Tab-separated table of C-alpha atoms in Angstrom:
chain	number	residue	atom	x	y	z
A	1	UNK	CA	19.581	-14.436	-30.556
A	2	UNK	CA	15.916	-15.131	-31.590
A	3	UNK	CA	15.760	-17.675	-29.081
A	4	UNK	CA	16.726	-15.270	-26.563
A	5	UNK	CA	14.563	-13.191	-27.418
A	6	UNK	CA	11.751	-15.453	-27.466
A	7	UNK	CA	12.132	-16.249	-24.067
A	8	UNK	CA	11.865	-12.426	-23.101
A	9	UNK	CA	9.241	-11.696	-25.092
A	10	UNK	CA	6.555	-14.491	-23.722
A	11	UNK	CA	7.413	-13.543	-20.026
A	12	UNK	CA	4.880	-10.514	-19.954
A	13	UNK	CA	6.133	-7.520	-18.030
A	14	UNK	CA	3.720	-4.293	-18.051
A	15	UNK	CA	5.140	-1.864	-16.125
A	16	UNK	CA	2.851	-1.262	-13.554
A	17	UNK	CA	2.453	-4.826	-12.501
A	18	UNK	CA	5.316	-5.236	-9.793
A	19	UNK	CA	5.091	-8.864	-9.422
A	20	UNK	CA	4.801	-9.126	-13.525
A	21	UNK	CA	8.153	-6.883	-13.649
A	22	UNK	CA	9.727	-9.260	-10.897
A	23	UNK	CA	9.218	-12.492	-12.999
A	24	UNK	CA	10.398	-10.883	-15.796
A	25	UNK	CA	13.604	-9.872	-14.040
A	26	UNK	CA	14.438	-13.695	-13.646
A	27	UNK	CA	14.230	-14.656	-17.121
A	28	UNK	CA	16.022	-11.362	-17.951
A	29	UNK	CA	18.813	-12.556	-15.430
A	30	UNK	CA	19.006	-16.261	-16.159
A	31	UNK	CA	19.419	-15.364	-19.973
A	32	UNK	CA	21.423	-12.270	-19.405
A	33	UNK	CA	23.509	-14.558	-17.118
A	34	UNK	CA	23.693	-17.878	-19.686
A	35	UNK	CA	25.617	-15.297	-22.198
A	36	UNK	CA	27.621	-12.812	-19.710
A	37	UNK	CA	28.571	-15.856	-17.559
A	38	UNK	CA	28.163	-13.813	-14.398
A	39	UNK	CA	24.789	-13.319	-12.529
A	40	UNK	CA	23.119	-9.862	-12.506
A	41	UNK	CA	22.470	-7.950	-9.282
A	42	UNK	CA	18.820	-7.622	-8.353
A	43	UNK	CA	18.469	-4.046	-7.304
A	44	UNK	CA	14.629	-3.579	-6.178
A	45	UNK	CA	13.608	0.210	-5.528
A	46	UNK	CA	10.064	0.961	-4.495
A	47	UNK	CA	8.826	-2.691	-5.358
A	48	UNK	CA	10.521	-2.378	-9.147
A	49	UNK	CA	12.822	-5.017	-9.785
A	50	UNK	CA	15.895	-3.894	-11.991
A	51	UNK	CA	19.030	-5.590	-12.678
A	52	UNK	CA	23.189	-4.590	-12.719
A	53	UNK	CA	25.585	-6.498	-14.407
A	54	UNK	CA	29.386	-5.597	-13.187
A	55	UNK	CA	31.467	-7.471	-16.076
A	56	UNK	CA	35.547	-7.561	-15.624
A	57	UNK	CA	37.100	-6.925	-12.379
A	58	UNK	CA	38.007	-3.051	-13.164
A	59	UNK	CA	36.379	0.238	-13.002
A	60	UNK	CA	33.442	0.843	-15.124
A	61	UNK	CA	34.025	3.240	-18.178
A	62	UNK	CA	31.026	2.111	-20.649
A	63	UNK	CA	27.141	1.680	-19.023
A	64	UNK	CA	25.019	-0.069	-21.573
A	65	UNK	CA	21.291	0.611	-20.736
A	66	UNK	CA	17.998	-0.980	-21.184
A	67	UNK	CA	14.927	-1.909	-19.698
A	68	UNK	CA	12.634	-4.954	-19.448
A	69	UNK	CA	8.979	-3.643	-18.431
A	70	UNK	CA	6.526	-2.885	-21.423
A	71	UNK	CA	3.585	-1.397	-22.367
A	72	UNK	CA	1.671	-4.821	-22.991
A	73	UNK	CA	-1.050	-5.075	-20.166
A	74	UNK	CA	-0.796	-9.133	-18.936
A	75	UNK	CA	-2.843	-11.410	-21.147
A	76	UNK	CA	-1.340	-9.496	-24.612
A	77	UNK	CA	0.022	-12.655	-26.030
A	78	UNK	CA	-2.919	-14.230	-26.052
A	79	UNK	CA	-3.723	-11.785	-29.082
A	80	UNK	CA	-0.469	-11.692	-29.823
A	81	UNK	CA	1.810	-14.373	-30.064
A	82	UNK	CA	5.652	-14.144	-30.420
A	83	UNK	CA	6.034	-15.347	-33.596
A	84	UNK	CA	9.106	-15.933	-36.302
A	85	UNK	CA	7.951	-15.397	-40.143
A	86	UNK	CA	9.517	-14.491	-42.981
A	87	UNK	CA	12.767	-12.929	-41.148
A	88	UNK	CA	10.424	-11.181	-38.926
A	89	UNK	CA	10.253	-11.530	-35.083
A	90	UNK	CA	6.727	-10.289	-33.417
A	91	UNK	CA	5.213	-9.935	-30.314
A	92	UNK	CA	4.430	-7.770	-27.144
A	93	UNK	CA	7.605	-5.579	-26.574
A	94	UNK	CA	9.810	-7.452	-28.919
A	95	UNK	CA	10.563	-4.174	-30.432
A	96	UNK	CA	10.482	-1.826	-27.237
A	97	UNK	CA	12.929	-3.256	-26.190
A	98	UNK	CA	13.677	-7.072	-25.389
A	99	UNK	CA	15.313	-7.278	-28.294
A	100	UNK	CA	17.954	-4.837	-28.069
A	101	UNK	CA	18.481	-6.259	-24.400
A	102	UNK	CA	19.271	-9.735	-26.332
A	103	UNK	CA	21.577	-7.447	-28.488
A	104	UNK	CA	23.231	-6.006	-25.392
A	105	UNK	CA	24.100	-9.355	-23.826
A	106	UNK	CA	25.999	-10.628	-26.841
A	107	UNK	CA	27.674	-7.751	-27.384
A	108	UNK	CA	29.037	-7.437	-23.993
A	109	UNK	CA	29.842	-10.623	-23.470
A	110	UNK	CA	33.860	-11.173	-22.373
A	111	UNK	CA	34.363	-7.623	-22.006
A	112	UNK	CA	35.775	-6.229	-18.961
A	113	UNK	CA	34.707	-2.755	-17.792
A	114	UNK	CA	31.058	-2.493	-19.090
A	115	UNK	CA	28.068	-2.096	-16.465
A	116	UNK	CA	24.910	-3.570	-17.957
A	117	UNK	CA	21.532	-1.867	-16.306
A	118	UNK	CA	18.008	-3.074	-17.496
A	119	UNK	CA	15.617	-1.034	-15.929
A	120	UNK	CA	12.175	-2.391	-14.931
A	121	UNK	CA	9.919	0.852	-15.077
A	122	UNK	CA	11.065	3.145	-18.158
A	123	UNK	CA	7.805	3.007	-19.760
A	124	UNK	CA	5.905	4.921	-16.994
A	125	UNK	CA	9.336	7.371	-16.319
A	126	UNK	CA	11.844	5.909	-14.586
A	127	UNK	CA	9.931	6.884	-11.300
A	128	UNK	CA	12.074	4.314	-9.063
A	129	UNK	CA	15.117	3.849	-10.792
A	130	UNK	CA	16.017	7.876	-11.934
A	131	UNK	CA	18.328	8.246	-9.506
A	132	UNK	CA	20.311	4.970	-10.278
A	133	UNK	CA	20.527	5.700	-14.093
A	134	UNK	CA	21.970	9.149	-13.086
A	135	UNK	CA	24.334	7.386	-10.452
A	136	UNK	CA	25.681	4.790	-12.952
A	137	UNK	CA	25.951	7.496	-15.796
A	138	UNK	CA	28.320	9.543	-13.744
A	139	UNK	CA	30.472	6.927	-12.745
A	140	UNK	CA	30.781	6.100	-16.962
A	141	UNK	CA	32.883	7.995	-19.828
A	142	UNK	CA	30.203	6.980	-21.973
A	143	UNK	CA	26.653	5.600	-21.920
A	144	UNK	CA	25.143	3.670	-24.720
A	145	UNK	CA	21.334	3.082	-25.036
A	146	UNK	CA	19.708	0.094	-26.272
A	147	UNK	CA	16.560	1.650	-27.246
A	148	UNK	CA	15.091	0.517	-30.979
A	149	UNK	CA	15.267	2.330	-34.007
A	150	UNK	CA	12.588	2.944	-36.818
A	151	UNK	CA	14.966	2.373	-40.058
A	152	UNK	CA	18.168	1.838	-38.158
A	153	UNK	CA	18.569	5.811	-37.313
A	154	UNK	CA	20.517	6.398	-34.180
A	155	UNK	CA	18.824	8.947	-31.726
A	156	UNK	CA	20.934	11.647	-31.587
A	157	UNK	CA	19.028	14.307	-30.589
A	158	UNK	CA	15.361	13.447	-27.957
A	159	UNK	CA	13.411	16.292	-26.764
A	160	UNK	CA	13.248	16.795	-22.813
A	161	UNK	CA	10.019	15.826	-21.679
A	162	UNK	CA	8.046	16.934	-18.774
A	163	UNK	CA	4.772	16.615	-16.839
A	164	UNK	CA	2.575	19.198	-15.042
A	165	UNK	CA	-0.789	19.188	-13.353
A	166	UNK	CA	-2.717	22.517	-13.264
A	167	UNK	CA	-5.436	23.003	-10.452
A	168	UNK	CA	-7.949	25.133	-10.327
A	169	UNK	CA	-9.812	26.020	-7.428
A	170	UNK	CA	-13.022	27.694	-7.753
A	171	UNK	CA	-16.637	27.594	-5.450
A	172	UNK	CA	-19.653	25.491	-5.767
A	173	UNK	CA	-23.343	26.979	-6.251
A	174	UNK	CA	-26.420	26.137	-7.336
A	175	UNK	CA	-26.297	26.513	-11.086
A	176	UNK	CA	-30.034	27.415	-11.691
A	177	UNK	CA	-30.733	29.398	-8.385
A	178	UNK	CA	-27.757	31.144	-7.429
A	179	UNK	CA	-24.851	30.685	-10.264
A	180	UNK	CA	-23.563	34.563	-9.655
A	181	UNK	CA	-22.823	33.153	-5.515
A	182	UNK	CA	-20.121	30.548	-7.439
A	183	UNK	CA	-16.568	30.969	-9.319
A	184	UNK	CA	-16.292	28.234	-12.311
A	185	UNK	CA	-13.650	26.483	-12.433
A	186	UNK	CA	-14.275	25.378	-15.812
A	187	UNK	CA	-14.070	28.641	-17.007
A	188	UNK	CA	-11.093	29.722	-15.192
A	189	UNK	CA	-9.841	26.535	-16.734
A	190	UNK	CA	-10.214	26.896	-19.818
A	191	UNK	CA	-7.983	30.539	-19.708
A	192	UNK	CA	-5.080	28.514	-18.403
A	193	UNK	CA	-5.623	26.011	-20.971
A	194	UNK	CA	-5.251	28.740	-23.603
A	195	UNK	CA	-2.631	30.304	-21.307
A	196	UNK	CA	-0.528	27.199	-21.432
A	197	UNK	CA	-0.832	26.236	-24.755
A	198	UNK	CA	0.409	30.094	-26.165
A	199	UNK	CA	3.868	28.845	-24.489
A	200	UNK	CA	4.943	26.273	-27.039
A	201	UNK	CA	7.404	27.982	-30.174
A	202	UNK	CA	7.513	25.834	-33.068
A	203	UNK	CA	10.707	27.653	-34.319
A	204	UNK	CA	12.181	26.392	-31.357
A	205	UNK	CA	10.511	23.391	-31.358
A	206	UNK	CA	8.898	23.380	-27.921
A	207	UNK	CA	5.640	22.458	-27.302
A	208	UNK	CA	3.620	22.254	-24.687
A	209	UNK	CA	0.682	20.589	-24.709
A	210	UNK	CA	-2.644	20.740	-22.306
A	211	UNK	CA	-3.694	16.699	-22.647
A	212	UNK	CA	-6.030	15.282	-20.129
A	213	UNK	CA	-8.947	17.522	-18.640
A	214	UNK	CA	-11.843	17.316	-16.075
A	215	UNK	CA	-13.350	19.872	-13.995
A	216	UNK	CA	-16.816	19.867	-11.954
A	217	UNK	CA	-19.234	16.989	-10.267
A	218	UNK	CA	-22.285	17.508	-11.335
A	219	UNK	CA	-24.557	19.202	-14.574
A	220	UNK	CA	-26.563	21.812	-12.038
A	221	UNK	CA	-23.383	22.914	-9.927
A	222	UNK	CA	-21.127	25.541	-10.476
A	223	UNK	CA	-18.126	23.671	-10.821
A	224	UNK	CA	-15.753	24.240	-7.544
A	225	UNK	CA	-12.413	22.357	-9.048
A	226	UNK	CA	-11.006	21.769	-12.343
A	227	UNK	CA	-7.532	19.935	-12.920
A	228	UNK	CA	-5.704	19.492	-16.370
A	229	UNK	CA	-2.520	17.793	-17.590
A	230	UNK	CA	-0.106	19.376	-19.443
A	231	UNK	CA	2.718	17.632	-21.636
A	232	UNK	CA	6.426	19.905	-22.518
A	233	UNK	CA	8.954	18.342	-24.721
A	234	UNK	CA	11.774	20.949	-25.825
A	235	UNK	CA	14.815	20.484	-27.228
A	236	UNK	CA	17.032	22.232	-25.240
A	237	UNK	CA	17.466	23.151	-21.103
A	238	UNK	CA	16.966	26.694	-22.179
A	239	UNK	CA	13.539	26.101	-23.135
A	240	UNK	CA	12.934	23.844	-20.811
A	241	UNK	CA	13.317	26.315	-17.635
A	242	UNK	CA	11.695	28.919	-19.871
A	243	UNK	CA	8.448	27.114	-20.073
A	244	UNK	CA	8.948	25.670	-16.090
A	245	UNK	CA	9.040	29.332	-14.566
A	246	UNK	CA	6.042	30.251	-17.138
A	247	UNK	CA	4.113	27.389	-15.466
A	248	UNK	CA	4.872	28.224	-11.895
A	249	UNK	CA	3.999	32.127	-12.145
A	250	UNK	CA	0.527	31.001	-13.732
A	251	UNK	CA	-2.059	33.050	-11.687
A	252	UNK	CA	-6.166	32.748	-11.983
A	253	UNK	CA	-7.823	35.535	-13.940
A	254	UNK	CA	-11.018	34.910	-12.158
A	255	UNK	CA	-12.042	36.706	-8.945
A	256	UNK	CA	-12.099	34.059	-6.412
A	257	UNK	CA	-10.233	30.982	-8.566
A	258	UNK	CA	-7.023	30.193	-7.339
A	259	UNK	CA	-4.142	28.076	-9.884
A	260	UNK	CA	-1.683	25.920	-8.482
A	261	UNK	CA	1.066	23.852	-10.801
A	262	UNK	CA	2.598	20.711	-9.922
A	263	UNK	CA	5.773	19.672	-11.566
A	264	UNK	CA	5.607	16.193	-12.242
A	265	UNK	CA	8.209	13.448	-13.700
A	266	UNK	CA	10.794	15.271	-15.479
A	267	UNK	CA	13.894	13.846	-18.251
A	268	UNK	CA	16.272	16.241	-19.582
A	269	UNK	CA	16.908	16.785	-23.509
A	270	UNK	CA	19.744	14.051	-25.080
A	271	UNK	CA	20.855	17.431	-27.303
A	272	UNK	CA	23.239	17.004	-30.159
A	273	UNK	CA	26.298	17.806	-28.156
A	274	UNK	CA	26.247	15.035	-26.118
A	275	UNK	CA	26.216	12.227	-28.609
A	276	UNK	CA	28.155	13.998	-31.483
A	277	UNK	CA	31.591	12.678	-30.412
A	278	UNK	CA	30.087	8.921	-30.211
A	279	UNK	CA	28.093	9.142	-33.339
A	280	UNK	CA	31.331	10.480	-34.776
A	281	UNK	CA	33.403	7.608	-33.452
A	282	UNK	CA	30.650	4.892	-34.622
A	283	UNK	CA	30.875	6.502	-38.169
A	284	UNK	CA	34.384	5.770	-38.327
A	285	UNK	CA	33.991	2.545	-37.464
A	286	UNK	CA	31.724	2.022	-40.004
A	287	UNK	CA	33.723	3.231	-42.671
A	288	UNK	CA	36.475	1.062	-41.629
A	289	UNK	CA	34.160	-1.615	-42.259
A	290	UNK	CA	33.017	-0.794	-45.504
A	291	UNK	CA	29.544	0.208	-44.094
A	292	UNK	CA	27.388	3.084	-44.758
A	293	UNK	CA	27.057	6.288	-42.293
A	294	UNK	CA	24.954	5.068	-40.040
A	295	UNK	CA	21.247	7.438	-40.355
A	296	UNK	CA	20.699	9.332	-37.210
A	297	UNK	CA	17.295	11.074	-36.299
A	298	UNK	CA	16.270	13.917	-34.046
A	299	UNK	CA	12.988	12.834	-32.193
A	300	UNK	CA	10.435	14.042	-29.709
A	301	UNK	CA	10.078	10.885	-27.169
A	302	UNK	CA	11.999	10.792	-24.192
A	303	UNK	CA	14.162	7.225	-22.724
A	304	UNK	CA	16.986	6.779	-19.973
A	305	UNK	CA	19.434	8.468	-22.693
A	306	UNK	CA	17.921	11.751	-21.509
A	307	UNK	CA	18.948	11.587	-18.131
A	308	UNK	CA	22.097	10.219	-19.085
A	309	UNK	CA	23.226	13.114	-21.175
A	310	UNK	CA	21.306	15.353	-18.620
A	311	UNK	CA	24.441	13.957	-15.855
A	312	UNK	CA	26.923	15.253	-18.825
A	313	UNK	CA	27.791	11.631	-19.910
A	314	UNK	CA	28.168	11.385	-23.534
A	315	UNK	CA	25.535	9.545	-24.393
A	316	UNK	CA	23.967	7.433	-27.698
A	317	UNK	CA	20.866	6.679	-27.710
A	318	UNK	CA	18.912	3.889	-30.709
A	319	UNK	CA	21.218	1.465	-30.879
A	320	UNK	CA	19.049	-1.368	-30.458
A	321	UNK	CA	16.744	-3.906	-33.091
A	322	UNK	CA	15.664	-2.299	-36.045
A	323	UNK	CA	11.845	-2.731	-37.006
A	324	UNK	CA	8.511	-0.876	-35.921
A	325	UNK	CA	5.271	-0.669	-34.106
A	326	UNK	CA	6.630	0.114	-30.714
A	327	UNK	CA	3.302	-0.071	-28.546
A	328	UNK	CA	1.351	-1.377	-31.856
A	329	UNK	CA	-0.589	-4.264	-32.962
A	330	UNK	CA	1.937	-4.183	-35.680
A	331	UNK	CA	5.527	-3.995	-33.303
A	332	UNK	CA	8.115	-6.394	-34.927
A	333	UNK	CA	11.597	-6.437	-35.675
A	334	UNK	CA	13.658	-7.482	-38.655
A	335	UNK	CA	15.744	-9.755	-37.615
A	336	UNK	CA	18.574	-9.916	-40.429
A	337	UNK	CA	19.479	-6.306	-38.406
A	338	UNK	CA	20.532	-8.251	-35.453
A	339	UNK	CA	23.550	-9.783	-35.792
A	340	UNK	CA	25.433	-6.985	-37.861
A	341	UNK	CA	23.999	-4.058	-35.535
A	342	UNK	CA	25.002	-6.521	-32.890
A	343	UNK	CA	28.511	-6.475	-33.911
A	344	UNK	CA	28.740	-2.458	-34.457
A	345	UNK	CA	27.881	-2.210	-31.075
A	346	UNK	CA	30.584	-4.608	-30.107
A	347	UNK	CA	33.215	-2.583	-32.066
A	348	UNK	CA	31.962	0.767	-30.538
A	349	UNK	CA	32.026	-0.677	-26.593
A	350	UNK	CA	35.813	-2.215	-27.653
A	351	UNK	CA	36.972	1.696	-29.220
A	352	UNK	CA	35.796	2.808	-26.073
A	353	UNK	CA	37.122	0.823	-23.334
A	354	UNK	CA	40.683	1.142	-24.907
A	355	UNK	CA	40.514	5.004	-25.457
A	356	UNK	CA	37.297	6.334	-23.741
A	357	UNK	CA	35.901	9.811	-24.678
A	358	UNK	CA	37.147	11.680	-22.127
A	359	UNK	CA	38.456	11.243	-18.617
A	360	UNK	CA	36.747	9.153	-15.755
A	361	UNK	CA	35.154	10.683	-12.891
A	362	UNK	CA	37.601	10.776	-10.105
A	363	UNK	CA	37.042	10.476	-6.527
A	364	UNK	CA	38.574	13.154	-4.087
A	365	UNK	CA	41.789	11.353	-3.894
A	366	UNK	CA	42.146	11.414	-7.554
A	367	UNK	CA	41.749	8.071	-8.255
A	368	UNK	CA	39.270	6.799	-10.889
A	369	UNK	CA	35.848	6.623	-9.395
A	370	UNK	CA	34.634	3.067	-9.443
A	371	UNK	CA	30.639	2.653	-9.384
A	372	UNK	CA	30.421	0.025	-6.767
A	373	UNK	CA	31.643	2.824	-4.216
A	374	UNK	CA	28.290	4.145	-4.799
A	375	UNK	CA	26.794	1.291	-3.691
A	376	UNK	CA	26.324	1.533	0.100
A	377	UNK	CA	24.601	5.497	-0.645
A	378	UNK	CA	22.284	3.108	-3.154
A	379	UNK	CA	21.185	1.184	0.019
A	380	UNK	CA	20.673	3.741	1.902
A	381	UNK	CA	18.179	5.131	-0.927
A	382	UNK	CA	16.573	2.091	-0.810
């Protein structure tokens, strides 16, 4: 499994290098293939390269779900080699995630009726491959997310997390002659800042978060446009639309300004509901085993488990390598975790294909809905 992982970790893959993502995809496939004895399908939306396992000749009840791009800007390992020491494994993305995607290919291997996705863009969103996570999370009675975990907690609760722009529109004058002919942006702008940031409720654990600001050219003009970013995370859909229509209806208070909001990307909240009656079913296992509960955490970052729950697909999210520094100097993983979280995972995926959660989608004819029907509406999106 270190080995494996080793040759994940020094193929660099930041997220917003295509042809970085792209080599990374082959070594992701030719290892992923080596252990699942099948060859992945290259799926490439938008230039982003991502990969679908089909194992077993039946329908699809379990999607396990991970993603190969990183953080790490090319050149990283040059400061920061994978290296094995004292039982821990280090390097660029080791933790977040290529481990766990190791994980996920010995765990699945031999099984029939798992879909394996790795995803080559979940650091910046999910922009190109939303819609396919959805697509494959519908056609699954359960989804299980190979994300890593700070102490071995499982996610079973993430925050929804969305992204706005605010505009401002204002008009330019001369700032020493004529300042009364102008409307300042930057002042209109900083009212919506204050605006938006009254709409976060800690008791409900929503915030919402004005981040990145700019507004005006130049020190002697009246400043004629001013822009902002604003951050939500929220725990529920409630809040969620609450705060969305609150950003829409935001009007200027200045005479003159106009405000204009722009939704950007968008991931639903995991909430507890969907991954109670997993969690529940991995704690039995456990027991059986003579293990401890495992810990679970509620937290405020976003992954693919969102929109999986968000699609109604019980979902469990954290069930990758156990360590820390995701997106640090200091990300590592321990790697005495492996092979016994490895095996947990197998038990769970087994439980599940012989008694899933619930039903399985069904197609019009009543018949259980197999994912590769889906396929030909995938090229199409493409």
């Amino acid at each position: 499994m270190v080995t494996d992982a080793r040759t994940l970790i020094e193929c660099e893959s930041p997220s917003g290098d295509r042809a970085a993502v792209a080599r990374s995809a082959e070594v992701v496939a030719r290892v992923g293939a080596a252990r699942l004895g099948v060859a992945p399908e290259r799926i490439v939306l938008d230039g982003r390269t991502h990969l679908r396992w089909r194992l077993g000749t039946g329908p699809s009840r379990v999607l396990l779900l991970g993603h190969h791009d990183t953080v790490w800007p090319l050149g990283s390992l040059a400061d920061h080699p994978c290296a094995v020491e004292g039982g821990i494994l280090r390097g660029p993305g080791c933790f977040d995630m290529k481990a766990g995607l190791v994980m996920a290919f010995h765990a699945a291997a031999g099984l029939d009726g798992v879909t394996l996705l790795v995803t080559g863009d979940e650091e910046v969103g999910s922009p190109s491959s939303h819609r396919l996570v959805e697509r494959e999370a519908r056609a699954a009675a359960a989804a299980l997310v190979l994300e890593a975990s700070a102490g071995g907690a499982l996610k079973t609760e993430r925050k929804g997390a969305s992204q706005y722009e605010v505009r401002v529109t204002g008009r330019a004058a001369h700032a020493g002659l004529e300042p009364e002919r102008g409307v300042n942006a930057t002042l209109e702008l900083a009212r919506q800042v204050l605006a938006v940031a009254a709409l976060s409720d800690q008791e409900a654990g929503t915030t919402v978060t004005p981040t990145v600001a700019r507004a005006g050219a130049t020190a002697n003009t009246v400043p004629a446009e001013g822009v902002f970013a604003v951050d939500v995370r929220a725990r529920t859909v409630a809040e969620q639309e609450r705060v969305d229509r609150a950003l829409r209806a935001l009007r200027a208070g200045t005479p003159g300004a106009r405000v204009e909001t722009t939704a950007g990307s968008s991931r639903p909240p995991l909430e507890a509901a969907a991954s109670a009656p997993l969690y529940e079913l991995l704690c039995r296992i456990a027991a059986r085993r003579g293990l401890p509960e495992p810990a679970r955490a509620a937290v405020g970052g976003a992954s693919d488990g969102n929109l999986t729950a968000g699609v109604g697909t019980p979902t469990l999210d954290g069930l990758g390598a156990v360590g820390g520094g995701a997106h640090a100097d200091d990300e590592h993983v321990l790697i005495e975790e492996m092979p016994p979280r490895t095996s947990l995972l197998r038990a769970l995926v087994e439980r599940l294909l012989a008694d899933p959660p619930g039903p399985l989608a069904t197609s019009a004819a009543g018949r259980p809905r197999d994912p590769r029907h889906a396929e030909e509406r995938e090229r199409r999106d493409r």
